[in-house]
Each structure stands twice: as structure tokens, then as C-alpha cells.
PDB file of C-alpha atoms in Angstrom:
ATOM      1  CA  MET T 490       0.018  -0.002   0.007  1.00 47.00           C
ATOM      2  CA  ILE T 491       2.825   2.556   0.939  1.00 48.00           C
ATOM      3  CA  ALA T 492       4.671   1.434  -2.050  1.00 49.00           C
ATOM      4  CA  ARG T 493       1.551   2.017  -4.178  1.00 53.00           C
ATOM      5  CA  LEU T 494       0.950   5.421  -2.773  1.00 46.00           C
ATOM      6  CA  ALA T 495       4.634   6.284  -3.323  1.00 47.00           C
ATOM      7  CA  ILE T 496       4.586   5.377  -6.997  1.00 47.00           C
ATOM      8  CA  SER T 497       1.229   7.406  -7.492  1.00 49.00           C
ATOM      9  CA  ALA T 498       2.775  10.503  -5.678  1.00 46.00           C
ATOM     10  CA  ALA T 499       5.987  10.042  -7.972  1.00 46.00           C
ATOM     11  CA  ALA T 500       3.797   9.827 -11.030  1.00 46.00           C
ATOM     12  CA  ILE T 501       1.755  13.120  -9.910  1.00 45.00           C
ATOM     13  CA  GLY T 502       4.906  14.619  -9.404  1.00 44.00           C
ATOM     14  CA  LEU T 503       6.435  13.810 -12.792  1.00 43.00           C
ATOM     15  CA  PHE T 504       3.007  14.792 -14.477  1.00 42.00           C
ATOM     16  CA  THR T 505       3.173  18.219 -12.749  1.00 42.00           C
ATOM     17  CA  CYS T 506       6.790  18.597 -13.794  1.00 40.00           C
ATOM     18  CA  THR T 507       6.015  17.729 -17.387  1.00 42.00           C
ATOM     19  CA  ALA T 508       3.084  20.040 -17.491  1.00 42.00           C
ATOM     20  CA  GLY T 509       4.996  22.829 -15.973  1.00 41.00           C
ATOM     21  CA  PHE T 510       7.923  22.300 -18.502  1.00 42.00           C
ATOM     22  CA  ALA T 511       5.403  22.333 -21.355  1.00 43.00           C
ATOM     23  CA  ALA T 512       3.858  25.690 -20.236  1.00 43.00           C
ATOM     24  CA  SER T 513       7.179  27.455 -20.021  1.00 44.00           C
ATOM     25  CA  ASP T 514       8.488  26.178 -23.121  1.00 47.00           C
ATOM     26  CA  ARG T 515       5.369  27.375 -25.174  1.00 59.00           C
ATOM     27  CA  SER T 516       5.232  30.978 -24.358  1.00 78.00           C
ATOM     28  CA  GLU T 517       2.099  33.046 -25.113  1.00 89.00           C
ATOM     29  CA  PRO T 518       2.027  34.702 -28.629  1.00 93.00           C
ATOM     30  CA  LYS T 519       3.302  38.239 -28.207  1.00 95.00           C
ATOM     31  CA  THR T 520       2.108  41.276 -30.038  1.00 96.00           C
ATOM     32  CA  HIS T 521       4.723  43.554 -31.658  1.00 97.00           C
ATOM     33  CA  THR T 522       4.381  47.151 -33.117  1.00 98.00           C
ATOM     34  CA  VAL T 523       6.139  48.635 -36.158  1.00 98.00           C
ATOM     35  CA  THR T 524       5.551  52.406 -36.292  1.00 98.00           C
ATOM     36  CA  ILE T 525       5.518  53.915 -39.635  1.00 98.00           C
ATOM     37  CA  GLU T 526       6.816  57.417 -39.136  1.00 97.00           C
ATOM     38  CA  GLU T 527       9.207  59.786 -41.138  1.00 95.00           C
ATOM     39  CA  MET T 528       8.820  57.497 -44.099  1.00 97.00           C
ATOM     40  CA  ARG T 529      10.260  54.548 -42.455  1.00 97.00           C
ATOM     41  CA  PHE T 530       9.324  51.366 -40.753  1.00 98.00           C
ATOM     42  CA  GLN T 531      10.484  51.558 -37.301  1.00 98.00           C
ATOM     43  CA  PRO T 532      12.174  49.047 -36.182  1.00 98.00           C
ATOM     44  CA  GLU T 533      13.262  48.307 -39.816  1.00 97.00           C
ATOM     45  CA  ARG T 534      14.230  44.684 -38.747  1.00 98.00           C
ATOM     46  CA  LEU T 535      12.072  42.745 -36.595  1.00 97.00           C
ATOM     47  CA  THR T 536      12.196  39.009 -35.317  1.00 97.00           C
ATOM     48  CA  VAL T 537       9.114  37.509 -34.048  1.00 97.00           C
ATOM     49  CA  ALA T 538       8.123  34.002 -33.036  1.00 96.00           C
ATOM     50  CA  ARG T 539       5.474  31.806 -35.065  1.00 95.00           C
ATOM     51  CA  GLY T 540       2.080  32.726 -33.624  1.00 95.00           C
ATOM     52  CA  ASP T 541       2.889  36.445 -32.848  1.00 96.00           C
ATOM     53  CA  THR T 542       1.052  39.253 -34.131  1.00 97.00           C
ATOM     54  CA  ILE T 543       2.569  42.464 -35.707  1.00 98.00           C
ATOM     55  CA  VAL T 544       0.894  45.618 -35.772  1.00 98.00           C
ATOM     56  CA  TRP T 545       1.830  48.326 -38.231  1.00 98.00           C
ATOM     57  CA  VAL T 546       0.809  51.857 -36.952  1.00 98.00           C
ATOM     58  CA  ASN T 547       0.845  54.715 -39.516  1.00 98.00           C
ATOM     59  CA  LYS T 548       1.977  57.908 -37.832  1.00 97.00           C
ATOM     60  CA  ASP T 549       2.918  59.763 -41.097  1.00 96.00           C
ATOM     61  CA  LEU T 550       0.704  62.365 -42.753  1.00 95.00           C
ATOM     62  CA  VAL T 551       0.612  60.146 -45.812  1.00 96.00           C
ATOM     63  CA  PRO T 552      -0.914  56.738 -46.482  1.00 97.00           C
ATOM     64  CA  HIS T 553       1.271  53.666 -46.621  1.00 98.00           C
ATOM     65  CA  THR T 554       1.187  49.898 -47.016  1.00 98.00           C
ATOM     66  CA  ALA T 555       3.153  46.994 -45.617  1.00 98.00           C
ATOM     67  CA  THR T 556       3.672  44.648 -48.387  1.00 97.00           C
ATOM     68  CA  SER T 557       5.720  41.360 -48.586  1.00 96.00           C
ATOM     69  CA  GLU T 558       7.758  41.189 -51.816  1.00 94.00           C
ATOM     70  CA  THR T 559       6.881  37.497 -51.887  1.00 92.00           C
ATOM     71  CA  GLY T 560       3.143  38.023 -51.416  1.00 90.00           C
ATOM     72  CA  ARG T 561       3.012  36.550 -47.859  1.00 91.00           C
ATOM     73  CA  PHE T 562       1.103  39.660 -46.734  1.00 95.00           C
ATOM     74  CA  ASP T 563      -0.421  42.771 -47.914  1.00 97.00           C
ATOM     75  CA  SER T 564      -1.923  45.512 -45.714  1.00 97.00           C
ATOM     76  CA  GLN T 565      -3.364  47.425 -48.683  1.00 97.00           C
ATOM     77  CA  THR T 566      -3.657  51.173 -47.812  1.00 97.00           C
ATOM     78  CA  ILE T 567      -3.062  51.990 -44.122  1.00 98.00           C
ATOM     79  CA  GLN T 568      -4.426  55.565 -43.699  1.00 96.00           C
ATOM     80  CA  THR T 569      -2.858  58.241 -41.433  1.00 95.00           C
ATOM     81  CA  ALA T 570      -3.536  57.283 -37.552  1.00 95.00           C
ATOM     82  CA  LYS T 571      -4.674  53.754 -38.763  1.00 98.00           C
ATOM     83  CA  SER T 572      -3.206  50.520 -38.136  1.00 98.00           C
ATOM     84  CA  TRP T 573      -3.057  46.955 -39.631  1.00 98.00           C
ATOM     85  CA  LYS T 574      -2.136  43.714 -38.039  1.00 97.00           C
ATOM     86  CA  PHE T 575      -0.873  40.398 -39.281  1.00 96.00           C
ATOM     87  CA  THR T 576      -0.379  36.928 -37.403  1.00 96.00           C
ATOM     88  CA  ALA T 577       2.907  35.240 -38.576  1.00 95.00           C
ATOM     89  CA  ARG T 578       2.152  31.611 -39.091  1.00 93.00           C
ATOM     90  CA  THR T 579       5.117  30.698 -41.265  1.00 93.00           C
ATOM     91  CA  LYS T 580       8.789  30.811 -40.570  1.00 94.00           C
ATOM     92  CA  GLY T 581      11.121  32.686 -42.796  1.00 94.00           C
ATOM     93  CA  GLU T 582      12.601  35.950 -43.712  1.00 95.00           C
ATOM     94  CA  PHE T 583      10.140  38.364 -45.399  1.00 96.00           C
ATOM     95  CA  ALA T 584      11.313  41.560 -47.008  1.00 97.00           C
ATOM     96  CA  TYR T 585       8.700  44.061 -47.268  1.00 98.00           C
ATOM     97  CA  ILE T 586       8.080  47.542 -48.687  1.00 97.00           C
ATOM     98  CA  CYS T 587       5.570  50.386 -48.759  1.00 97.00           C
ATOM     99  CA  SER T 588       4.051  49.645 -52.241  1.00 95.00           C
ATOM    100  CA  PHE T 589       3.493  53.452 -52.601  1.00 96.00           C
ATOM    101  CA  HIS T 590       6.989  54.646 -51.553  1.00 96.00           C
ATOM    102  CA  PRO T 591       9.770  52.342 -53.061  1.00 92.00           C
ATOM    103  CA  THR T 592      12.411  53.919 -50.703  1.00 94.00           C
ATOM    104  CA  MET T 593      10.810  52.389 -47.588  1.00 97.00           C
ATOM    105  CA  LYS T 594      12.067  48.803 -46.977  1.00 97.00           C
ATOM    106  CA  ALA T 595      12.090  46.577 -43.967  1.00 98.00           C
ATOM    107  CA  MET T 596      12.506  42.856 -42.850  1.00 97.00           C
ATOM    108  CA  LEU T 597      10.206  40.496 -40.869  1.00 97.00           C
ATOM    109  CA  ASN T 598      12.015  37.582 -39.476  1.00 97.00           C
ATOM    110  CA  VAL T 599       9.545  34.707 -38.168  1.00 96.00           C
ATOM    111  CA  LYS T 600      11.316  32.136 -36.192  1.00 94.00           C
TER     112      LYS T 600
ATOM    113  CA  MET V 509      18.622  86.731 -31.930  1.00 41.00           C
ATOM    114  CA  ARG V 510      15.767  86.580 -34.227  1.00 42.00           C
ATOM    115  CA  ILE V 511      16.397  85.173 -37.657  1.00 42.00           C
ATOM    116  CA  SER V 512      15.066  87.181 -40.285  1.00 44.00           C
ATOM    117  CA  PHE V 513      13.984  85.955 -43.605  1.00 44.00           C
ATOM    118  CA  SER V 514      12.885  87.917 -46.684  1.00 50.00           C
ATOM    119  CA  VAL V 515      10.160  87.012 -49.119  1.00 48.00           C
ATOM    120  CA  VAL V 516      12.509  87.921 -51.829  1.00 45.00           C
ATOM    121  CA  ALA V 517      15.182  85.647 -50.591  1.00 47.00           C
ATOM    122  CA  LEU V 518      12.588  82.762 -50.389  1.00 50.00           C
ATOM    123  CA  ALA V 519      11.159  83.444 -53.942  1.00 50.00           C
ATOM    124  CA  GLY V 520      14.897  83.226 -54.945  1.00 50.00           C
ATOM    125  CA  VAL V 521      15.119  79.673 -53.486  1.00 49.00           C
ATOM    126  CA  LEU V 522      12.115  78.709 -55.130  1.00 53.00           C
ATOM    127  CA  PHE V 523      12.317  80.505 -58.385  1.00 48.00           C
ATOM    128  CA  LEU V 524      14.695  82.109 -60.645  1.00 42.00           C
ATOM    129  CA  HIS V 525      11.874  84.241 -62.010  1.00 44.00           C
ATOM    130  CA  ALA V 526      10.774  85.731 -58.584  1.00 43.00           C
ATOM    131  CA  PRO V 527       9.184  89.300 -58.768  1.00 39.00           C
ATOM    132  CA  THR V 528      10.993  92.053 -57.295  1.00 32.00           C
ATOM    133  CA  VAL V 529       9.326  93.216 -54.083  1.00 31.00           C
ATOM    134  CA  SER V 530      10.305  94.933 -51.037  1.00 32.00           C
ATOM    135  CA  ALA V 531      12.040  92.861 -48.486  1.00 31.00           C
ATOM    136  CA  GLN V 532       9.846  91.775 -45.643  1.00 46.00           C
ATOM    137  CA  ASP V 533       9.758  89.033 -43.092  1.00 69.00           C
ATOM    138  CA  VAL V 534       8.222  85.620 -43.654  1.00 87.00           C
ATOM    139  CA  ASN V 535       5.582  85.201 -41.160  1.00 92.00           C
ATOM    140  CA  ASP V 536       3.628  82.010 -40.144  1.00 94.00           C
ATOM    141  CA  ALA V 537       0.491  83.073 -42.346  1.00 94.00           C
ATOM    142  CA  GLN V 538       2.732  83.380 -45.233  1.00 94.00           C
ATOM    143  CA  ILE V 539       4.620  80.017 -44.717  1.00 94.00           C
ATOM    144  CA  ALA V 540       1.106  78.327 -44.465  1.00 94.00           C
ATOM    145  CA  SER V 541       0.238  79.991 -47.850  1.00 94.00           C
ATOM    146  CA  ILE V 542       3.402  78.980 -49.419  1.00 94.00           C
ATOM    147  CA  VAL V 543       3.154  75.344 -48.190  1.00 94.00           C
ATOM    148  CA  VAL V 544      -0.433  75.157 -49.362  1.00 95.00           C
ATOM    149  CA  THR V 545       0.439  76.627 -52.783  1.00 95.00           C
ATOM    150  CA  ALA V 546       3.480  74.417 -53.264  1.00 94.00           C
ATOM    151  CA  ASN V 547       1.465  71.367 -52.629  1.00 95.00           C
ATOM    152  CA  GLN V 548      -1.417  72.506 -54.866  1.00 95.00           C
ATOM    153  CA  VAL V 549       0.930  73.118 -57.772  1.00 95.00           C
ATOM    154  CA  ASP V 550       2.225  69.608 -57.608  1.00 96.00           C
ATOM    155  CA  ILE V 551      -1.282  68.116 -57.241  1.00 97.00           C
ATOM    156  CA  ASP V 552      -2.271  69.806 -60.413  1.00 96.00           C
ATOM    157  CA  ALA V 553       0.836  68.586 -62.302  1.00 97.00           C
ATOM    158  CA  GLY V 554       0.098  65.119 -60.881  1.00 98.00           C
ATOM    159  CA  LYS V 555      -3.729  65.032 -62.065  1.00 98.00           C
ATOM    160  CA  LEU V 556      -2.396  66.153 -65.517  1.00 97.00           C
ATOM    161  CA  ALA V 557       0.268  63.372 -65.593  1.00 98.00           C
ATOM    162  CA  THR V 558      -2.342  60.816 -64.326  1.00 97.00           C
ATOM    163  CA  SER V 559      -4.563  61.349 -67.314  1.00 95.00           C
ATOM    164  CA  LYS V 560      -1.872  62.112 -69.961  1.00 96.00           C
ATOM    165  CA  SER V 561       1.140  59.809 -69.440  1.00 96.00           C
ATOM    166  CA  THR V 562       1.246  56.378 -71.045  1.00 92.00           C
ATOM    167  CA  ASN V 563       4.060  55.194 -68.801  1.00 95.00           C
ATOM    168  CA  ASP V 564       2.530  53.033 -65.679  1.00 95.00           C
ATOM    169  CA  ASP V 565       5.518  53.894 -63.421  1.00 95.00           C
ATOM    170  CA  ILE V 566       4.947  57.801 -64.178  1.00 97.00           C
ATOM    171  CA  LYS V 567       1.171  57.394 -63.833  1.00 97.00           C
ATOM    172  CA  ALA V 568       1.764  55.642 -60.311  1.00 96.00           C
ATOM    173  CA  PHE V 569       4.105  58.156 -59.105  1.00 97.00           C
ATOM    174  CA  ALA V 570       1.778  61.023 -60.216  1.00 98.00           C
ATOM    175  CA  ARG V 571      -1.164  59.338 -58.435  1.00 97.00           C
ATOM    176  CA  LEU V 572       1.187  59.332 -55.332  1.00 97.00           C
ATOM    177  CA  MET V 573       1.838  62.921 -55.639  1.00 98.00           C
ATOM    178  CA  VAL V 574      -1.751  63.688 -55.859  1.00 98.00           C
ATOM    179  CA  THR V 575      -2.546  61.317 -52.871  1.00 97.00           C
ATOM    180  CA  ASP V 576       0.316  62.690 -50.608  1.00 97.00           C
ATOM    181  CA  HIS V 577       0.289  66.381 -51.432  1.00 97.00           C
ATOM    182  CA  THR V 578      -3.357  66.267 -50.813  1.00 97.00           C
ATOM    183  CA  ALA V 579      -2.860  64.702 -47.410  1.00 96.00           C
ATOM    184  CA  VAL V 580      -0.228  67.171 -46.466  1.00 95.00           C
ATOM    185  CA  ASN V 581      -2.343  70.028 -47.546  1.00 94.00           C
ATOM    186  CA  LYS V 582      -5.286  68.734 -45.453  1.00 94.00           C
ATOM    187  CA  SER V 583      -2.936  68.754 -42.317  1.00 94.00           C
ATOM    188  CA  ALA V 584      -1.646  72.181 -43.165  1.00 94.00           C
ATOM    189  CA  THR V 585      -5.072  73.663 -43.712  1.00 93.00           C
ATOM    190  CA  ASP V 586      -6.335  71.853 -40.468  1.00 94.00           C
ATOM    191  CA  LEU V 587      -3.533  73.324 -38.397  1.00 94.00           C
ATOM    192  CA  ALA V 588      -3.960  76.693 -40.071  1.00 93.00           C
ATOM    193  CA  SER V 589      -7.671  76.696 -39.060  1.00 93.00           C
ATOM    194  CA  LYS V 590      -6.843  75.413 -35.483  1.00 94.00           C
ATOM    195  CA  LEU V 591      -4.368  78.194 -34.954  1.00 93.00           C
ATOM    196  CA  LYS V 592      -6.799  80.699 -36.468  1.00 92.00           C
ATOM    197  CA  VAL V 593      -4.209  81.414 -39.162  1.00 91.00           C
ATOM    198  CA  THR V 594      -5.344  82.610 -42.334  1.00 93.00           C
ATOM    199  CA  PRO V 595      -2.824  81.813 -45.137  1.00 93.00           C
ATOM    200  CA  GLN V 596      -1.485  85.021 -46.506  1.00 93.00           C
ATOM    201  CA  ASP V 597      -0.860  85.391 -50.159  1.00 93.00           C
ATOM    202  CA  ASN V 598       2.663  86.649 -50.681  1.00 90.00           C
ATOM    203  CA  ALA V 599       5.252  87.084 -53.373  1.00 89.00           C
ATOM    204  CA  THR V 600       6.555  83.520 -53.163  1.00 89.00           C
ATOM    205  CA  SER V 601       3.082  81.971 -53.256  1.00 91.00           C
ATOM    206  CA  GLN V 602       2.247  83.960 -56.165  1.00 92.00           C
ATOM    207  CA  SER V 603       5.420  83.020 -57.958  1.00 90.00           C
ATOM    208  CA  LEU V 604       4.675  79.411 -57.260  1.00 90.00           C
ATOM    209  CA  LYS V 605       1.284  79.486 -58.580  1.00 93.00           C
ATOM    210  CA  ALA V 606       2.148  81.446 -61.789  1.00 93.00           C
ATOM    211  CA  ASP V 607       5.086  79.181 -62.484  1.00 92.00           C
ATOM    212  CA  GLY V 608       3.005  76.042 -61.736  1.00 93.00           C
ATOM    213  CA  GLU V 609       0.225  77.329 -64.436  1.00 94.00           C
ATOM    214  CA  LYS V 610       3.024  77.992 -66.885  1.00 95.00           C
ATOM    215  CA  HIS V 611       4.457  74.415 -66.297  1.00 95.00           C
ATOM    216  CA  ILE V 612       0.939  72.930 -66.751  1.00 96.00           C
ATOM    217  CA  THR V 613       0.516  74.966 -70.062  1.00 96.00           C
ATOM    218  CA  HIS V 614       3.671  73.586 -71.424  1.00 96.00           C
ATOM    219  CA  LEU V 615       2.939  70.065 -70.472  1.00 97.00           C
ATOM    220  CA  LYS V 616      -0.302  70.334 -72.302  1.00 96.00           C
ATOM    221  CA  THR V 617       1.702  70.861 -75.545  1.00 97.00           C
ATOM    222  CA  LEU V 618       3.743  67.470 -75.187  1.00 96.00           C
ATOM    223  CA  LYS V 619       2.825  63.843 -75.506  1.00 93.00           C
ATOM    224  CA  GLY V 620       4.509  60.361 -74.888  1.00 94.00           C
ATOM    225  CA  ALA V 621       8.189  60.302 -73.739  1.00 94.00           C
ATOM    226  CA  ALA V 622       8.493  63.950 -74.147  1.00 95.00           C
ATOM    227  CA  PHE V 623       5.632  64.547 -71.729  1.00 96.00           C
ATOM    228  CA  ASP V 624       7.027  62.030 -69.284  1.00 96.00           C
ATOM    229  CA  LYS V 625      10.471  63.620 -69.333  1.00 95.00           C
ATOM    230  CA  ALA V 626       9.222  67.020 -69.038  1.00 96.00           C
ATOM    231  CA  TYR V 627       7.065  65.961 -66.029  1.00 97.00           C
ATOM    232  CA  ILE V 628       9.624  63.865 -64.092  1.00 97.00           C
ATOM    233  CA  ASP V 629      12.583  66.385 -64.587  1.00 96.00           C
ATOM    234  CA  ARG V 630      10.299  69.088 -63.141  1.00 96.00           C
ATOM    235  CA  GLU V 631       9.390  66.774 -60.132  1.00 97.00           C
ATOM    236  CA  VAL V 632      12.970  66.108 -59.375  1.00 97.00           C
ATOM    237  CA  ALA V 633      13.781  70.061 -59.562  1.00 95.00           C
ATOM    238  CA  TYR V 634      10.505  70.912 -57.598  1.00 95.00           C
ATOM    239  CA  HIS V 635      11.045  68.536 -54.627  1.00 95.00           C
ATOM    240  CA  GLN V 636      14.691  69.397 -54.445  1.00 95.00           C
ATOM    241  CA  GLN V 637      13.758  73.202 -54.441  1.00 92.00           C
ATOM    242  CA  VAL V 638      11.033  72.718 -51.675  1.00 93.00           C
ATOM    243  CA  ILE V 639      13.493  70.666 -49.558  1.00 94.00           C
ATOM    244  CA  ASP V 640      15.797  73.692 -49.728  1.00 93.00           C
ATOM    245  CA  ALA V 641      13.256  76.007 -48.984  1.00 91.00           C
ATOM    246  CA  LEU V 642      11.938  73.959 -45.967  1.00 93.00           C
ATOM    247  CA  ASP V 643      15.599  73.692 -44.559  1.00 93.00           C
ATOM    248  CA  LYS V 644      16.812  77.332 -45.340  1.00 91.00           C
ATOM    249  CA  THR V 645      13.646  79.395 -44.776  1.00 90.00           C
ATOM    250  CA  LEU V 646      10.426  77.606 -43.924  1.00 94.00           C
ATOM    251  CA  ILE V 647      11.463  75.501 -40.830  1.00 94.00           C
ATOM    252  CA  PRO V 648      13.696  78.094 -39.410  1.00 92.00           C
ATOM    253  CA  GLY V 649      11.331  80.839 -40.130  1.00 92.00           C
ATOM    254  CA  ALA V 650       8.253  79.254 -38.465  1.00 93.00           C
ATOM    255  CA  THR V 651       7.528  80.872 -35.010  1.00 93.00           C
ATOM    256  CA  ASN V 652       4.586  78.629 -33.899  1.00 94.00           C
ATOM    257  CA  GLY V 653       5.811  75.316 -32.683  1.00 95.00           C
ATOM    258  CA  GLU V 654       3.028  73.311 -34.104  1.00 95.00           C
ATOM    259  CA  LEU V 655       3.649  74.789 -37.556  1.00 95.00           C
ATOM    260  CA  LYS V 656       7.411  74.164 -37.192  1.00 95.00           C
ATOM    261  CA  ALA V 657       6.608  70.478 -36.128  1.00 96.00           C
ATOM    262  CA  LEU V 658       4.292  70.079 -39.207  1.00 96.00           C
ATOM    263  CA  LEU V 659       7.023  71.163 -41.424  1.00 96.00           C
ATOM    264  CA  LEU V 660       9.417  68.836 -39.936  1.00 96.00           C
ATOM    265  CA  LYS V 661       7.018  65.941 -40.258  1.00 95.00           C
ATOM    266  CA  VAL V 662       6.313  66.760 -43.934  1.00 95.00           C
ATOM    267  CA  ARG V 663       9.978  66.912 -44.849  1.00 96.00           C
ATOM    268  CA  PRO V 664      10.771  63.164 -45.057  1.00 97.00           C
ATOM    269  CA  ALA V 665       7.933  62.634 -47.540  1.00 96.00           C
ATOM    270  CA  PHE V 666       9.387  65.256 -49.849  1.00 96.00           C
ATOM    271  CA  VAL V 667      12.735  63.533 -49.620  1.00 97.00           C
ATOM    272  CA  ALA V 668      11.218  60.149 -50.409  1.00 96.00           C
ATOM    273  CA  HIS V 669       9.441  61.824 -53.357  1.00 97.00           C
ATOM    274  CA  LEU V 670      12.633  63.147 -54.670  1.00 97.00           C
ATOM    275  CA  GLU V 671      14.348  59.876 -54.418  1.00 96.00           C
ATOM    276  CA  HIS V 672      11.442  58.247 -56.360  1.00 96.00           C
ATOM    277  CA  ALA V 673      11.426  60.728 -59.044  1.00 97.00           C
ATOM    278  CA  LYS V 674      15.259  60.410 -59.392  1.00 97.00           C
ATOM    279  CA  ARG V 675      14.833  56.687 -59.957  1.00 95.00           C
ATOM    280  CA  LEU V 676      12.080  57.310 -62.584  1.00 95.00           C
ATOM    281  CA  GLN V 677      14.295  59.974 -64.214  1.00 95.00           C
ATOM    282  CA  ALA V 678      17.119  57.499 -64.501  1.00 93.00           C
ATOM    283  CA  SER V 679      15.072  54.759 -65.766  1.00 88.00           C
ATOM    284  CA  ALA V 680      13.614  57.062 -68.410  1.00 78.00           C
ATOM    285  CA  GLY V 681      17.167  58.152 -69.557  1.00 68.00           C
ATOM    286  CA  GLU V 682      18.157  54.460 -69.885  1.00 68.00           C
ATOM    287  CA  ARG V 683      14.998  53.900 -72.277  1.00 61.00           C
ATOM    288  CA  ASP V 684      16.075  56.942 -74.456  1.00 56.00           C
TER     289      ASP V 684
END
């Protein structure tokens, strides 16, 4: 009886440890902000985890877009004082631009 | 020390054909008028190029000029009305307007590659002139903090437009 209790207790302890490990290993998705200001994406290079959400906020006086050069994402027009969000599901490095202003380039790295 | 700027000097920055007027300071109401007129001149040229150019890149650039300069003008007029400043006509804004109309008249006589070249050459020169005016006269001359902040906020858009126009100018040169 004592032996069975000990095994059960050990099993519960193991389960608890496993559950605890899993929870800390798989962190909650985060939200990152890219500010569009002075005709630049800030930060120009952003690294996120799969499942994270990126919010582009347009603080310029003119409309912009956040458009992946490979077609992975495209905000369409983001008007002044508006934002657009995208949840990254695929790993990779995604170069993106403002399709209106070809001088505006940035990189989204999804790990 | 108060920095003093003359309308004549500013007109010289923007135009070679500035009228000769007595020197006077550029005040915030005059700066507002210059900003609004400078944007409107480029909007008008952009509208013409949107309808008249046959080059897709030039048309896209022209549409962008209409969109962006309209947005800048809305911010400028919103701020002027908030500050209760009535844009004040002056020698520089008058020259801008007259020169812009002359340019439009000239563009209307052209077509095809000649039109595109005249339009984009002028866009390069115009944006460079406005950036110079912002740096040398308009930004340092603005006394109201919000007006100065607006001019500073507008400047990067003009720089991006200049770079964009230069690229189109270079690619047009390669096609010749």
C-alpha cells in the first residue's frame, strides 16, 4: 500500500513537472508594433516567433502599406492614424516594402 | 537673436523668376500659404500626368503625388484653422502659382516620352527646391511650434518623393 502510494505520488510529481515544463516552453504569442513614421518602418528589422502578431501603426501624414515582396502579406492602404495587424504563421525572412513609396524597405524575420 | 528671412530671398530659393518686391519677413501666415500653394501646384501637375502619361510607373508616381500632397495640404489647412491663421498670399506663393500654371500649359503641348521627361524632370527639380526652402527658410522661419513641427514632419515625404522621382528620371534616361 505504501509502495503504491509512493508510486502514485511520484507519478503525480512527474506529471506536474511535465506540465510545468510544457507551459514554460510554449510561451504565449506576443504582439509587436512597427511604427511607420518619417517615411520609415521602425524598427526596420523585426524578429518574432511563429504565432506572434505584428501591428503596423501609421503615424505619418500620408498613406502607406506593409507589403511582402513575395506576396506573404499585404496590408493594402493604411491611412494616417490607422493600423493593420498580421499574425505570422510561417517561418522565414520576409522582406517587405511600402508599395506606394519604393524607398521604404524593411524585414520581418519569423522564427 | 531673431532670424529674419525675406520673401524675396525665399522666392529666390524657389524660383529664378521671382518678382522684385520690397524685402519683408516671412511670417507664419505666409509660410502656410507657401506650403499650401506648393502642394497644390504638384497636385495639379500630378492630375495632368495621371491622365496624360502612357507610362505606368509615371502614372503611379503622379497618383502618389496627388494622394500625398493632398494629405499634406489637409494637415496644413487643419492646423491653420486650429491656430486661427489665415494663409496670407505673398510674392513667393504668387510666383509658385504662376510658375505652376506655366508648367501645366507647357506640359499640355507635349505627349508620350517628351511629356514624361518634362514632367519627371520638373518633379525632381521641384522637390529639391522645396526641400531647400524647408531647410533654409520655412522651418527656421516658423515661429509657431506646431507649424514648425508640421514642416519637420512633412520633410521626409518630400525627400522620399525626390528619391522616387530621381529613380524614374534615371530609368527614363536608360530607355532613351
